[in-house]
Amino acid sequence: TSVHWHGLEIPLAMDGVPDFSQPPVPAGQSFTYEFTVNQHGTYFYHSHVLAAKQIGLGLMGFFIVHPKNPPDWYYVDRDYLIFLHAWKINPASPLPDVLEMTEFNYFTMNGQPGPQIPPLPAKLGEKVRVRVADLSMLSHPIHLHGHTFRVVEMGAGLLSPQQHMRMNTTSVSAAEIRTFDFVTSRLGKWLLHCHFT
């Protein structure tokens, strides 16, 4: 396999594109990725060999680089990470077809469908950050009920305060990240979901 880092500005030899920036790592072998990160933000990594299958089996993750001198608005009480996926699950199989990349009938957040998605707890008055990475082939309009959030990061880095956008729905495209924050101002259980699926 190999590991590709989305959005990080790193040497070509560390980019993880098989047979382009490096040979694939053979089964039973290892490769150490070494690079200096000179940017901050929310990124993700994933396998780049048989990507759909290996991502479907869990070879992916977030890579978060905090600013050396974060601005005051950056601090939060809660910080949540969400991976979006779309799967094709055939009626005769309990497992997704991890090689299918165009026809989907199942949507998950952090690998969990609808009712099984764990809540994102927060106390009244807390500032919450939610980082959403879309590993599906679809664009997902993510909507939060009962609150207005502020988009503070898109793509490869934090936005300046002048660029922050107040919304309650933000579209996260394939292979992209959106980060938003909000202060919990109402008691209750509030739905966070995709309006597309």
Tab-separated table of C-alpha atoms in Angstrom:
chain	number	residue	atom	x	y	z
A	1	THR	CA	0.000	0.000	0.000
A	2	SER	CA	0.974	3.668	0.327
A	3	VAL	CA	-0.396	6.625	2.272
A	4	HIS	CA	-1.484	9.872	0.615
A	5	TRP	CA	-1.828	13.095	2.616
A	6	HIS	CA	-4.621	15.403	1.442
A	7	GLY	CA	-3.688	19.084	1.398
A	8	LEU	CA	-0.254	18.855	3.013
A	9	GLU	CA	2.571	20.553	1.143
A	10	ILE	CA	5.246	17.876	1.435
A	11	PRO	CA	8.121	16.486	-0.675
A	12	LEU	CA	7.008	14.462	-3.701
A	13	ALA	CA	8.723	11.322	-2.369
A	14	MET	CA	6.382	11.419	0.677
A	15	ASP	CA	3.115	12.010	-1.247
A	16	GLY	CA	2.147	8.335	-1.409
A	17	VAL	CA	1.003	8.099	-5.028
A	18	PRO	CA	2.066	4.576	-6.077
A	19	ASP	CA	4.407	4.271	-9.056
A	20	PHE	CA	4.527	8.061	-9.357
A	21	SER	CA	5.990	9.457	-6.139
A	22	GLN	CA	6.990	6.109	-4.613
A	23	PRO	CA	6.689	2.389	-5.266
A	24	PRO	CA	3.861	0.684	-3.367
A	25	VAL	CA	4.947	-0.788	-0.039
A	26	PRO	CA	4.869	-4.601	-0.448
A	27	ALA	CA	2.908	-6.763	1.991
A	28	GLY	CA	4.988	-7.448	5.087
A	29	GLN	CA	7.305	-4.493	4.393
A	30	SER	CA	7.305	-0.986	5.847
A	31	PHE	CA	8.017	2.556	4.756
A	32	THR	CA	8.546	5.546	7.051
A	33	TYR	CA	7.028	8.832	5.925
A	34	GLU	CA	9.104	11.791	7.115
A	35	PHE	CA	8.346	15.421	6.403
A	36	THR	CA	8.162	18.806	8.072
A	37	VAL	CA	4.753	20.431	8.248
A	38	ASN	CA	4.869	24.193	7.667
A	39	GLN	CA	1.139	24.843	7.556
A	40	HIS	CA	-1.719	24.449	9.994
A	41	GLY	CA	-5.211	23.137	9.492
A	42	THR	CA	-7.273	19.968	9.268
A	43	TYR	CA	-6.108	17.364	6.783
A	44	PHE	CA	-6.678	13.682	6.233
A	45	TYR	CA	-4.731	10.733	4.936
A	46	HIS	CA	-5.750	7.512	3.235
A	47	SER	CA	-4.415	4.531	1.363
A	48	HIS	CA	-3.620	5.158	-2.294
A	49	VAL	CA	-3.410	1.496	-3.395
A	50	LEU	CA	-6.783	-0.163	-3.922
A	51	ALA	CA	-8.032	3.017	-2.266
A	52	ALA	CA	-11.759	2.203	-2.170
A	53	LYS	CA	-11.125	-1.177	-0.579
A	54	GLN	CA	-8.471	-0.059	1.914
A	55	ILE	CA	-10.361	3.094	2.913
A	56	GLY	CA	-13.466	0.926	3.302
A	57	LEU	CA	-11.473	-1.283	5.645
A	58	GLY	CA	-10.338	1.731	7.697
A	59	LEU	CA	-6.958	2.851	6.329
A	60	MET	CA	-7.588	6.588	6.744
A	61	GLY	CA	-7.514	9.224	9.436
A	62	PHE	CA	-7.407	12.895	10.311
A	63	PHE	CA	-4.142	14.825	10.537
A	64	ILE	CA	-4.601	18.041	12.536
A	65	VAL	CA	-1.935	20.704	12.801
A	66	HIS	CA	-2.713	23.440	15.335
A	67	PRO	CA	-1.339	26.962	14.806
A	68	LYS	CA	1.776	27.829	16.819
A	69	ASN	CA	0.093	31.029	17.996
A	70	PRO	CA	-3.644	30.388	17.657
A	71	PRO	CA	-5.995	33.374	17.458
A	72	ASP	CA	-8.450	33.839	20.324
A	73	TRP	CA	-11.400	32.574	18.253
A	74	TYR	CA	-9.608	29.228	17.672
A	75	TYR	CA	-10.125	27.864	21.191
A	76	VAL	CA	-13.111	25.546	21.758
A	77	ASP	CA	-14.537	23.400	24.553
A	78	ARG	CA	-15.329	20.414	22.308
A	79	ASP	CA	-13.681	19.296	19.061
A	80	TYR	CA	-15.385	16.603	16.956
A	81	LEU	CA	-14.199	14.784	13.817
A	82	ILE	CA	-16.581	13.280	11.265
A	83	PHE	CA	-15.769	11.200	8.190
A	84	LEU	CA	-18.541	10.973	5.583
A	85	HIS	CA	-18.807	7.819	3.469
A	86	ALA	CA	-21.193	6.436	0.882
A	87	TRP	CA	-21.420	2.678	0.343
A	88	LYS	CA	-23.042	0.155	-1.941
A	89	ILE	CA	-24.545	-2.704	0.096
A	90	ASN	CA	-26.133	-5.499	-1.893
A	91	PRO	CA	-29.318	-6.988	-0.383
A	92	ALA	CA	-27.758	-10.464	-0.109
A	93	SER	CA	-24.671	-9.234	1.758
A	94	PRO	CA	-24.246	-7.770	5.254
A	95	LEU	CA	-21.011	-6.048	4.149
A	96	PRO	CA	-20.477	-3.110	1.791
A	97	ASP	CA	-19.003	-3.620	-1.660
A	98	VAL	CA	-15.852	-1.620	-0.923
A	99	LEU	CA	-14.786	-1.669	-4.580
A	100	GLU	CA	-17.937	0.132	-5.762
A	101	MET	CA	-17.269	3.836	-6.285
A	102	THR	CA	-20.226	5.092	-8.350
A	103	GLU	CA	-23.503	3.552	-7.141
A	104	PHE	CA	-24.342	4.061	-3.471
A	105	ASN	CA	-27.319	3.166	-1.319
A	106	TYR	CA	-25.952	3.699	2.194
A	107	PHE	CA	-24.539	6.784	3.927
A	108	THR	CA	-22.451	6.808	7.118
A	109	MET	CA	-20.802	9.234	9.504
A	110	ASN	CA	-17.685	7.742	11.108
A	111	GLY	CA	-18.740	4.370	9.749
A	112	GLN	CA	-22.165	4.423	11.421
A	113	PRO	CA	-25.576	4.729	9.723
A	114	GLY	CA	-28.448	6.991	10.804
A	115	PRO	CA	-29.715	5.885	14.202
A	116	GLN	CA	-26.392	4.332	15.253
A	117	ILE	CA	-24.396	7.558	14.886
A	118	PRO	CA	-23.221	8.465	18.392
A	119	PRO	CA	-24.230	11.907	19.696
A	120	LEU	CA	-21.813	14.817	19.945
A	121	PRO	CA	-22.424	15.900	23.551
A	122	ALA	CA	-21.942	19.478	24.695
A	123	LYS	CA	-23.117	21.575	27.621
A	124	LEU	CA	-25.150	24.739	27.235
A	125	GLY	CA	-22.848	27.669	26.464
A	126	GLU	CA	-19.907	25.553	25.286
A	127	LYS	CA	-18.098	26.339	22.062
A	128	VAL	CA	-18.054	23.310	19.757
A	129	ARG	CA	-15.896	22.684	16.689
A	130	VAL	CA	-16.920	20.085	14.094
A	131	ARG	CA	-14.469	18.977	11.382
A	132	VAL	CA	-16.108	17.114	8.487
A	133	ALA	CA	-14.111	15.228	5.826
A	134	ASP	CA	-15.921	13.777	2.821
A	135	LEU	CA	-14.416	10.472	1.664
A	136	SER	CA	-17.355	9.655	-0.566
A	137	MET	CA	-17.666	10.456	-4.256
A	138	LEU	CA	-20.622	12.776	-3.564
A	139	SER	CA	-21.054	16.297	-2.243
A	140	HIS	CA	-22.872	16.468	1.100
A	141	PRO	CA	-24.801	19.523	2.392
A	142	ILE	CA	-24.310	19.187	6.150
A	143	HIS	CA	-27.042	20.872	8.194
A	144	LEU	CA	-27.282	21.602	11.925
A	145	HIS	CA	-30.732	22.132	13.427
A	146	GLY	CA	-31.401	24.811	16.040
A	147	HIS	CA	-28.082	26.645	15.767
A	148	THR	CA	-26.141	28.842	13.380
A	149	PHE	CA	-22.516	27.889	12.923
A	150	ARG	CA	-19.501	29.696	11.557
A	151	VAL	CA	-17.399	28.048	8.816
A	152	VAL	CA	-13.788	28.663	9.889
A	153	GLU	CA	-11.889	26.309	7.588
A	154	MET	CA	-12.264	25.141	4.007
A	155	GLY	CA	-9.944	22.971	1.986
A	156	ALA	CA	-6.391	23.402	3.159
A	157	GLY	CA	-6.374	25.828	6.030
A	158	LEU	CA	-8.073	28.203	8.407
A	159	LEU	CA	-9.990	31.165	7.063
A	160	SER	CA	-9.293	34.656	8.322
A	161	PRO	CA	-12.038	36.090	10.574
A	162	GLN	CA	-13.170	38.302	7.662
A	163	GLN	CA	-13.777	35.130	5.616
A	164	HIS	CA	-15.786	33.260	8.274
A	165	MET	CA	-19.295	32.468	7.039
A	166	ARG	CA	-22.365	32.190	9.285
A	167	MET	CA	-24.602	29.358	8.074
A	168	ASN	CA	-26.660	26.388	9.171
A	169	THR	CA	-25.853	24.286	6.091
A	170	THR	CA	-22.470	23.905	4.391
A	171	SER	CA	-21.645	21.736	1.410
A	172	VAL	CA	-18.686	19.381	1.772
A	173	SER	CA	-17.443	18.142	-1.598
A	174	ALA	CA	-15.704	14.844	-2.310
A	175	ALA	CA	-12.184	14.677	-0.808
A	176	GLU	CA	-12.714	18.009	0.965
A	177	ILE	CA	-12.880	19.253	4.554
A	178	ARG	CA	-15.151	21.813	6.189
A	179	THR	CA	-14.688	22.957	9.762
A	180	PHE	CA	-17.290	24.956	11.616
A	181	ASP	CA	-17.830	26.097	15.174
A	182	PHE	CA	-20.782	27.311	17.209
A	183	VAL	CA	-21.816	28.050	20.775
A	184	THR	CA	-24.549	25.804	22.128
A	185	SER	CA	-27.344	28.264	22.830
A	186	ARG	CA	-30.355	25.953	23.192
A	187	LEU	CA	-30.980	22.896	25.335
A	188	GLY	CA	-32.067	19.657	23.716
A	189	LYS	CA	-31.065	17.080	21.157
A	190	TRP	CA	-30.328	18.783	17.844
A	191	LEU	CA	-29.948	16.944	14.563
A	192	LEU	CA	-26.746	17.198	12.481
A	193	HIS	CA	-27.253	15.483	9.118
A	194	CYS	CA	-26.739	15.506	5.377
A	195	HIS	CA	-29.602	17.025	3.387
A	196	PHE	CA	-28.684	15.016	0.302
A	197	THR	CA	-28.955	11.457	1.569
